[in-house]
PDB file of C-alpha atoms in Angstrom:
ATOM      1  CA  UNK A   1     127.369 -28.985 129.860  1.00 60.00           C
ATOM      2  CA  UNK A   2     125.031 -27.507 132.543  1.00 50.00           C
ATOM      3  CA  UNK A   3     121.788 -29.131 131.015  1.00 48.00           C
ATOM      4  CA  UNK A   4     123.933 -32.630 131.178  1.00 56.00           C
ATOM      5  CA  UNK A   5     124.549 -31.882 134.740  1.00 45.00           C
ATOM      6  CA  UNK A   6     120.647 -31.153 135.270  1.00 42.00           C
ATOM      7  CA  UNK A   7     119.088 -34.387 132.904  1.00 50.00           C
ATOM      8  CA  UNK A   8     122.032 -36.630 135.257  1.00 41.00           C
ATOM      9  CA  UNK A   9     120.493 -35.079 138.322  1.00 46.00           C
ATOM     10  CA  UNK A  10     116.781 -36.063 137.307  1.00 43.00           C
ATOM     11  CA  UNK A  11     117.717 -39.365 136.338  1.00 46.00           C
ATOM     12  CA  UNK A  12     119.039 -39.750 139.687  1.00 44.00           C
ATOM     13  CA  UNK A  13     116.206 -38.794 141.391  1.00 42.00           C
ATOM     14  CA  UNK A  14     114.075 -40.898 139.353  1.00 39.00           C
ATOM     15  CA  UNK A  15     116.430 -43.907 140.342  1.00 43.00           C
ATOM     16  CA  UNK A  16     116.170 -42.911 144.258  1.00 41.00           C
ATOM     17  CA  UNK A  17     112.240 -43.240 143.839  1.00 42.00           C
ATOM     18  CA  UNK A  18     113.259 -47.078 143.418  1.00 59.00           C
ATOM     19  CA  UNK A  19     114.809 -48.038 146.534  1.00 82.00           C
ATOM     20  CA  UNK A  20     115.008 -44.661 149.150  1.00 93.00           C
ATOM     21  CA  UNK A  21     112.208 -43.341 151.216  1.00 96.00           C
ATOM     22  CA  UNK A  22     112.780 -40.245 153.214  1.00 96.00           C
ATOM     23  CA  UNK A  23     111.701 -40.209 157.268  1.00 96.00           C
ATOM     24  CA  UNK A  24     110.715 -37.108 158.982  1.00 96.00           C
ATOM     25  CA  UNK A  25     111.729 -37.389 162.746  1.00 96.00           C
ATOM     26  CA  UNK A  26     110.461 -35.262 165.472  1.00 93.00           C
ATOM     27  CA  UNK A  27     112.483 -33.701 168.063  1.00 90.00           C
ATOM     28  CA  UNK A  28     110.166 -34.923 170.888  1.00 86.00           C
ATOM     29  CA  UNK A  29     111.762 -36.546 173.558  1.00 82.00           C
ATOM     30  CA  UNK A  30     109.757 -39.258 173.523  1.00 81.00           C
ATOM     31  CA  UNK A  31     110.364 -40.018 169.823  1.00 88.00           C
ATOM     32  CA  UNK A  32     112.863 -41.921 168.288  1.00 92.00           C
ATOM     33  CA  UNK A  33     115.325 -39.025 167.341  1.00 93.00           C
ATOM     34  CA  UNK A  34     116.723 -39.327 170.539  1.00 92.00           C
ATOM     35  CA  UNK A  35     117.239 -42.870 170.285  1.00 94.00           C
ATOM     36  CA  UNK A  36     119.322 -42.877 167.312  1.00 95.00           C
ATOM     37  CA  UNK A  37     121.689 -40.028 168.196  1.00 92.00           C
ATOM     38  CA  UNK A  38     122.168 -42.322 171.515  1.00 92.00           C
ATOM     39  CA  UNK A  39     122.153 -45.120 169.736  1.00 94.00           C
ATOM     40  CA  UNK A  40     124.745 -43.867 167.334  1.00 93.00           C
ATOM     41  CA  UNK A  41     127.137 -42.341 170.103  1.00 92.00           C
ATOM     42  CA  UNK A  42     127.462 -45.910 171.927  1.00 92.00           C
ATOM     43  CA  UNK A  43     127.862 -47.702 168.559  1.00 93.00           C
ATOM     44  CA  UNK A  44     130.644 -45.106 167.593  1.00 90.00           C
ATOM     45  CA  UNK A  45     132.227 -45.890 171.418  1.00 90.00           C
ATOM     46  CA  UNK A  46     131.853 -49.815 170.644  1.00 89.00           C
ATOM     47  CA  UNK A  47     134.535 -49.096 167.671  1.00 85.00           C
ATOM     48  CA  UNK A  48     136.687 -48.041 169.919  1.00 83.00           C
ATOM     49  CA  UNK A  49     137.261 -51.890 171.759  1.00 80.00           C
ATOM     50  CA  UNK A  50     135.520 -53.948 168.776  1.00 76.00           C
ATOM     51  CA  UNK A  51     136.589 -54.784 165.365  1.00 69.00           C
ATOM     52  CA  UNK A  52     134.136 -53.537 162.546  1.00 65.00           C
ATOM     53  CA  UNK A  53     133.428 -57.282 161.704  1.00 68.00           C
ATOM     54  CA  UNK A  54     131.856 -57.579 165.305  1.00 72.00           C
ATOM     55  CA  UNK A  55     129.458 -54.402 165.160  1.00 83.00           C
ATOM     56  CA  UNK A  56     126.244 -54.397 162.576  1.00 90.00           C
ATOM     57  CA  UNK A  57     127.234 -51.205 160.252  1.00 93.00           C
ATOM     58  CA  UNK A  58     125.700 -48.521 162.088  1.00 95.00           C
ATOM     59  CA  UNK A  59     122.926 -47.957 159.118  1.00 96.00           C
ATOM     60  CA  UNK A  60     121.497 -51.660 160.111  1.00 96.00           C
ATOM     61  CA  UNK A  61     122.204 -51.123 163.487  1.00 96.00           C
ATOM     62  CA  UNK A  62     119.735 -47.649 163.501  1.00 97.00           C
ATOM     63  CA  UNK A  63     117.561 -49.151 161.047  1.00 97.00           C
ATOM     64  CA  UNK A  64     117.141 -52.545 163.470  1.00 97.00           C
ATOM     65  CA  UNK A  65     116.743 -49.898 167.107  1.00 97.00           C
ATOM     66  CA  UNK A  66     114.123 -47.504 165.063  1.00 97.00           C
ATOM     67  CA  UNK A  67     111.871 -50.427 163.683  1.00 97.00           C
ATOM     68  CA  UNK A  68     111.856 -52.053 167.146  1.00 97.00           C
ATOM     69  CA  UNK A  69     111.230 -49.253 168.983  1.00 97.00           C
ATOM     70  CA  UNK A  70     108.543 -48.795 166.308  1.00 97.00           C
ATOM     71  CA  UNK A  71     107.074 -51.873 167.107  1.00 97.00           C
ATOM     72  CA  UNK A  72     107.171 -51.560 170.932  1.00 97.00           C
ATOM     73  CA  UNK A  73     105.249 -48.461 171.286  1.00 97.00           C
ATOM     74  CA  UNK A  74     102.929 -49.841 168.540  1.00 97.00           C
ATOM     75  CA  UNK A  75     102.489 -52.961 170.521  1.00 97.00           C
ATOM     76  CA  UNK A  76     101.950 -50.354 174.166  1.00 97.00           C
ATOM     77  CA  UNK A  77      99.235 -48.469 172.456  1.00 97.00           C
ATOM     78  CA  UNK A  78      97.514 -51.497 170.871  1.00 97.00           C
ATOM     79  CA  UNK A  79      97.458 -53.241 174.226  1.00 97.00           C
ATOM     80  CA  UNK A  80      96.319 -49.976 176.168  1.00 96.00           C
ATOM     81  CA  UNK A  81      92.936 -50.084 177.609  1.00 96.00           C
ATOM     82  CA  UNK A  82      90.068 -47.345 176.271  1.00 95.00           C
ATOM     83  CA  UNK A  83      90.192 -45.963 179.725  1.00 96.00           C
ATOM     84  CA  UNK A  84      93.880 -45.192 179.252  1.00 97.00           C
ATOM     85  CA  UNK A  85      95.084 -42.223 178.755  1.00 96.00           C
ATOM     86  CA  UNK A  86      97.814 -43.585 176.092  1.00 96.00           C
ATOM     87  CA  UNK A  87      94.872 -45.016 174.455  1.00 96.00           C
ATOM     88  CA  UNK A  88      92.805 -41.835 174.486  1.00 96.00           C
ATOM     89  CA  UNK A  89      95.639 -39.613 172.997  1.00 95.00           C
ATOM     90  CA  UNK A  90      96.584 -42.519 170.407  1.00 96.00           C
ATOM     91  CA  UNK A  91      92.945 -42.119 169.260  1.00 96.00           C
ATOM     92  CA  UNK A  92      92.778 -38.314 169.320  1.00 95.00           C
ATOM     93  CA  UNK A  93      96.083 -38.337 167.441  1.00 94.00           C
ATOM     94  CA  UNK A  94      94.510 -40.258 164.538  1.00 95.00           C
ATOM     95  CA  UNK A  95      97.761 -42.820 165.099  1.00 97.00           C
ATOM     96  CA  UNK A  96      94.915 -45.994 165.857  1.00 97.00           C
ATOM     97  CA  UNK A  97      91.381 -46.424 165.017  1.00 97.00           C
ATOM     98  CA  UNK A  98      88.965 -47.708 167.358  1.00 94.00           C
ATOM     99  CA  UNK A  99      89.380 -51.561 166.152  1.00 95.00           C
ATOM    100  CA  UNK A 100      92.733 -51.057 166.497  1.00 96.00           C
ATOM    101  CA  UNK A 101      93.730 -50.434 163.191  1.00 97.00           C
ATOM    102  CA  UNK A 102      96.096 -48.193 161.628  1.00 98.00           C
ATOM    103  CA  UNK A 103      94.776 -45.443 159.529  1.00 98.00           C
ATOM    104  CA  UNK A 104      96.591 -43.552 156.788  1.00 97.00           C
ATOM    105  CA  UNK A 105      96.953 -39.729 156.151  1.00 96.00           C
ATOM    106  CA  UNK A 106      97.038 -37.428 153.843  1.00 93.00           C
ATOM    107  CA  UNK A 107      97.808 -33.984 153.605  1.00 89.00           C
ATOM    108  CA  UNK A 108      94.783 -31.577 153.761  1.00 91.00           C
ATOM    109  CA  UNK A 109      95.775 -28.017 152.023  1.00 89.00           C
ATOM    110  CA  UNK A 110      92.590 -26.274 153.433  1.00 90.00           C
ATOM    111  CA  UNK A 111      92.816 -27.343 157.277  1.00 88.00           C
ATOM    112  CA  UNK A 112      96.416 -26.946 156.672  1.00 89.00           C
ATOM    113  CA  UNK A 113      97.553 -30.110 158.932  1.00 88.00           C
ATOM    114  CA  UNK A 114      97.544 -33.636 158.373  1.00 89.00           C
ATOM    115  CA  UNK A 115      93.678 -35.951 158.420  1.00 93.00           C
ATOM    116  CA  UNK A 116      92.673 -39.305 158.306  1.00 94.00           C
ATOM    117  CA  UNK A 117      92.806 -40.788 154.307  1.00 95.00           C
ATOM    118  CA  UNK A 118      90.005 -42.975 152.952  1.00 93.00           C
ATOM    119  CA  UNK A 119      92.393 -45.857 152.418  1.00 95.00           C
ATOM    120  CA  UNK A 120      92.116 -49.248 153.843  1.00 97.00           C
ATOM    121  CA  UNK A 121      93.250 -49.215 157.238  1.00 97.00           C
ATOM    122  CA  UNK A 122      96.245 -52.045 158.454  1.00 98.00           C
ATOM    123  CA  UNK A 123      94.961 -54.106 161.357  1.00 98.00           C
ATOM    124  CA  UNK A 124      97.291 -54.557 164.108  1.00 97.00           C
ATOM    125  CA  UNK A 125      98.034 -57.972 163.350  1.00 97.00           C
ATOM    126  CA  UNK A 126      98.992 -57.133 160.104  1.00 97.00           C
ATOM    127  CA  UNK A 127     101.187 -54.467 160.904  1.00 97.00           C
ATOM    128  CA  UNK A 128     102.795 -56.069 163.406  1.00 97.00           C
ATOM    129  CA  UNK A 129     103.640 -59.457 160.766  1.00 98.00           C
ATOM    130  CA  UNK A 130     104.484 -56.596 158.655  1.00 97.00           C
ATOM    131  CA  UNK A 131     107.547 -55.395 161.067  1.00 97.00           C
ATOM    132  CA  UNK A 132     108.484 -58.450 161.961  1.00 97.00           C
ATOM    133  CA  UNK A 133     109.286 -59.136 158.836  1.00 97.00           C
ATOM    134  CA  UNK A 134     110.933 -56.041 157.717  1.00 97.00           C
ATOM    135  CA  UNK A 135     113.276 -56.568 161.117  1.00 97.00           C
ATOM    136  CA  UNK A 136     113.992 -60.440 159.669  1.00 96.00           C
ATOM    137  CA  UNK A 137     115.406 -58.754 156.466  1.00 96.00           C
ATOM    138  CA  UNK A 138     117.205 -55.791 158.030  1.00 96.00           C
ATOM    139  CA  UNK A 139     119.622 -59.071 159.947  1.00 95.00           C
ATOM    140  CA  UNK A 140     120.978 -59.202 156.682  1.00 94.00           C
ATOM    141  CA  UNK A 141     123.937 -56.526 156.551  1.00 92.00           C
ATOM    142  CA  UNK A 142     123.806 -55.489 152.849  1.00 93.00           C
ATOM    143  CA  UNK A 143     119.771 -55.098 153.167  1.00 95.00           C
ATOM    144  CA  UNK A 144     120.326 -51.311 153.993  1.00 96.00           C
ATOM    145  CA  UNK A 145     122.100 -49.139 151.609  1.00 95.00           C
ATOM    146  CA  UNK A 146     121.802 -45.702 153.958  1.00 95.00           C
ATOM    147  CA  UNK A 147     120.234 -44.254 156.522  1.00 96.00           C
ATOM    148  CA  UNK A 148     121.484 -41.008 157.620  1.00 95.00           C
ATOM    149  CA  UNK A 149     120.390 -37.649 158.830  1.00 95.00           C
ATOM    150  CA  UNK A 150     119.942 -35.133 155.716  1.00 94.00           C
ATOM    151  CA  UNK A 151     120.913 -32.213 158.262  1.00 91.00           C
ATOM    152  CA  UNK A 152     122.429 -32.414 161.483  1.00 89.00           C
ATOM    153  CA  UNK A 153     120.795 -32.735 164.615  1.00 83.00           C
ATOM    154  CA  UNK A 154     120.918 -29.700 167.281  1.00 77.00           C
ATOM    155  CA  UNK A 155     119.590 -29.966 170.656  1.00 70.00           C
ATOM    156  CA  UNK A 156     117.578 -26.681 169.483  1.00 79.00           C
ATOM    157  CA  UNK A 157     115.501 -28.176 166.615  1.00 80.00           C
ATOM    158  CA  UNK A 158     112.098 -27.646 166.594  1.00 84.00           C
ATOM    159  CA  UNK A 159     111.740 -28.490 163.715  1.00 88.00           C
ATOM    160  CA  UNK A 160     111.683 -32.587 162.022  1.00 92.00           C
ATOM    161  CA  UNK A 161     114.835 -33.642 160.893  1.00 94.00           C
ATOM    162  CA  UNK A 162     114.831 -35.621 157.615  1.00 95.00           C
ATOM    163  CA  UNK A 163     116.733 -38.955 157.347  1.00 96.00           C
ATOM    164  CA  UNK A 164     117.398 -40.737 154.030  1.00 95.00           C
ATOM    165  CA  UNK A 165     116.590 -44.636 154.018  1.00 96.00           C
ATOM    166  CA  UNK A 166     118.238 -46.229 150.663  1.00 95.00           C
ATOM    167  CA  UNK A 167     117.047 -50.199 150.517  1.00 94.00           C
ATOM    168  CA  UNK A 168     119.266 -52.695 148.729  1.00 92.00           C
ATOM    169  CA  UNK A 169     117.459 -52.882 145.110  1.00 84.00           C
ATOM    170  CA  UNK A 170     117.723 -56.688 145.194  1.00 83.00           C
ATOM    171  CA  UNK A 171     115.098 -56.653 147.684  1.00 79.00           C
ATOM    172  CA  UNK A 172     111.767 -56.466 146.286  1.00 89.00           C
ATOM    173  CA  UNK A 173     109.781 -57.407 148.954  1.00 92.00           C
ATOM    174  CA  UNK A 174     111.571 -55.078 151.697  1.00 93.00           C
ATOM    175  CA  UNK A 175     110.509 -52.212 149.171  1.00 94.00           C
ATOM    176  CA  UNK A 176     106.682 -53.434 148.725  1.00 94.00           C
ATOM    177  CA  UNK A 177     106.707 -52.920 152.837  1.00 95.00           C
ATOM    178  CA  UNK A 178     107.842 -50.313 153.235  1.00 95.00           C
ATOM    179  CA  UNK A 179     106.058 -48.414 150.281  1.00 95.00           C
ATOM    180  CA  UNK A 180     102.569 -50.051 151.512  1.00 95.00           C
ATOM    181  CA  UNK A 181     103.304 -48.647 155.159  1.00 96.00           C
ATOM    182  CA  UNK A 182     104.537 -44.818 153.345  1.00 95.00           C
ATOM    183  CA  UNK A 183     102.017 -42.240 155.503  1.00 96.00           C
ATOM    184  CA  UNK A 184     100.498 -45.022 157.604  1.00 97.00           C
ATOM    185  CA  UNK A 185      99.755 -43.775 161.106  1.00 97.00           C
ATOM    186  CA  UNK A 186     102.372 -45.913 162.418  1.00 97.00           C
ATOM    187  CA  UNK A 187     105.120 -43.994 162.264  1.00 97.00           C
ATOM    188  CA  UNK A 188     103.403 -41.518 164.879  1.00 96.00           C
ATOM    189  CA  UNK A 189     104.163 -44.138 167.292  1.00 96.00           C
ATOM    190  CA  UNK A 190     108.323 -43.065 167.439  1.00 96.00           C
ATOM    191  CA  UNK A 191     107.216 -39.823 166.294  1.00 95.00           C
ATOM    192  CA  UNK A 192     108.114 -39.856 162.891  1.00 96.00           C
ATOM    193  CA  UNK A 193     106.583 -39.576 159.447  1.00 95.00           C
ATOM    194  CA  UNK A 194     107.639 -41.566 156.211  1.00 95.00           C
ATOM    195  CA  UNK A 195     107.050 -41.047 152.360  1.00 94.00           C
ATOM    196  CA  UNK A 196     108.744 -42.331 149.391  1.00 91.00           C
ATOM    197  CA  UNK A 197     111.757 -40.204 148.063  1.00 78.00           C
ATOM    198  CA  UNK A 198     110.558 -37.184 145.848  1.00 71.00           C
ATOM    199  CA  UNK A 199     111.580 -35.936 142.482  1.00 48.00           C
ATOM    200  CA  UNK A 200     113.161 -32.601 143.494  1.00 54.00           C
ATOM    201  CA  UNK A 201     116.721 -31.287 142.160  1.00 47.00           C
ATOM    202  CA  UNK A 202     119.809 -31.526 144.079  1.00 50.00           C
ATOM    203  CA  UNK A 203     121.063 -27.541 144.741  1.00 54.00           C
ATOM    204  CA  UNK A 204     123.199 -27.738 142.436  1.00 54.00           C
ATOM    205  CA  UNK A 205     121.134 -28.607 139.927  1.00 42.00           C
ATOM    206  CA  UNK A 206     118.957 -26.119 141.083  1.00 55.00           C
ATOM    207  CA  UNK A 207     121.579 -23.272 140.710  1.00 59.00           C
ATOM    208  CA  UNK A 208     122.506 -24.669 136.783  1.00 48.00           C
ATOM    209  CA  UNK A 209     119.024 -24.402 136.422  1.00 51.00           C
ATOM    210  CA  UNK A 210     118.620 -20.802 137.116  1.00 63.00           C
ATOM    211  CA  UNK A 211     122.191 -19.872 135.460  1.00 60.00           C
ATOM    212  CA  UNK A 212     120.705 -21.319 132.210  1.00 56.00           C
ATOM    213  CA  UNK A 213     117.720 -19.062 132.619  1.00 59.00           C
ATOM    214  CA  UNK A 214     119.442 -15.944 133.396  1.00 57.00           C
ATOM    215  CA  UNK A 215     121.751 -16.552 130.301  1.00 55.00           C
ATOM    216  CA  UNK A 216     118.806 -16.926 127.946  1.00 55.00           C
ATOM    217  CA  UNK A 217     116.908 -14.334 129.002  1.00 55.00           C
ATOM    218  CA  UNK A 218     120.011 -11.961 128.770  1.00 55.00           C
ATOM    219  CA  UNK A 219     120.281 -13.791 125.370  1.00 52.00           C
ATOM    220  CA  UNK A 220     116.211 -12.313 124.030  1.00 52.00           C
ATOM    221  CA  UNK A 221     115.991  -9.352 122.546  1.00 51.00           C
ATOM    222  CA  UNK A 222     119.722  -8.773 121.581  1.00 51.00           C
ATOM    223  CA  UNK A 223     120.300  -7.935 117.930  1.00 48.00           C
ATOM    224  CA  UNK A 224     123.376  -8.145 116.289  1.00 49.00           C
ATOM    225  CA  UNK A 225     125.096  -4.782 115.074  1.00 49.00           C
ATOM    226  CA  UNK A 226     125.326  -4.919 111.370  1.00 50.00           C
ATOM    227  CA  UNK A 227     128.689  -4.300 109.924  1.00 51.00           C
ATOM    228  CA  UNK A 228     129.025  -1.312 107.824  1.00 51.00           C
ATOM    229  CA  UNK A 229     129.535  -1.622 104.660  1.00 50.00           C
ATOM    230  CA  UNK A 230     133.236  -0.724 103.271  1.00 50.00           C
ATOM    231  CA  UNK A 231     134.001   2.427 101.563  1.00 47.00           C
ATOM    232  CA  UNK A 232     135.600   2.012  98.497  1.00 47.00           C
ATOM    233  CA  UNK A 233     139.502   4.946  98.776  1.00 39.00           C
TER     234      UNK A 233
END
């Protein structure tokens, strides 16, 4: 039973590597975090005096503040002058290129911290078609599946909160988007992060999984008794 329980579990996380990308979110103050706990405090009073056929579910609703927000700090930075000192941080950030363009990153295991990938930058043009795009399809109210903090929020974080964000599988091209802007330099702008989902086990699965090896290896190196043989009266 347990190793049906883990092989379901994998199979699920294969499936969530389909349509879910997971978003790490800073506790800055100026990053989005912030936003969407606001946001999703004046949404929750709006239920109070609206019907829920008035509101956008609050997944679309956070999904629709984040990617504008995303696209208005973008736009600031882009439109900053090089004497600026939004400009100047942007670049020493690695979140724009000189042109303009948005560079991708990758994790470096020696430096320990995140550089600048080889990849094909996105020009700003580009990027910006890119989210206006994405915010045309997030209008439509089944688009977004989830988007939800994995953890809750504490006003002593210091750490970046993880949010799940599930895409309607009917959507091809609202996938291709977002999996061609996955650790783009973008993100930086609300202070986030975003990568595809990963194929780790659930906890629970992860417990099975070591209860199965702790009963096997208690099984090794057991031998049966033999029975004695009976005496004949």
């Amino acid at each position: 039973m347990a190793h049906m329980l883990i092989r379901h579990d994998q199979e699920l996380n294969s499936l969530r590597r389909t349509d879910q990308f997971i978003l790490f979110l800073n506790p800055d103050p100026t990053g989005a975090l912030h936003l969407l706990i606001q946001e999703s405090a004046v949404w929750k009073t709006q239920m109070e005096s609206q019907t829920q056929q008035q509101l956008q579910p609050l997944r679309q609703h956070l999904v629709l503040t984040l990617l504008k927000a995303l696209q208005h700090n973008a736009g600031k930075i882009v439109e900053s002058k090089d004497t600026e000192q939004l400009y100047q941080k942007s670049v020493k950030m690695g979140l724009i290129l000189a042109d303009r363009s948005f560079p991708f990153h990758r994790w470096d295991g020696q430096k320990q911290q995140l550089v600048i990938d080889k990849k094909q930058p996105v020009s700003s043009q580009k990027m910006f078609q890119h989210l206006t795009e994405l915010q045309e399809m997030m209008l439509d109210k089944e688009m977004v599946v989830r988007f939800h903090a994995l953890r809750t929020p504490t006003s002593h974080d210091t750490r970046a909160i993880p949010w799940r964000l599930q895409i309607n599988m009917r959507s091809d091209r609202a996938y291709d988007l977002l999996f061609q802007l996955q650790h783009n330099s973008i993100w930086m702008a609300v202070g986030a992060t975003m990568k595809q989902h990963t194929l780790t086990q659930s906890p629970l699965a992860t417990t099975l999984q070591s209860m199965v090896g702790k009963s096997k290896g208690r099984g090794k190196g057991k031998t049966k008794t033999p029975t004695p043989p009976k005496q004949e009266a």
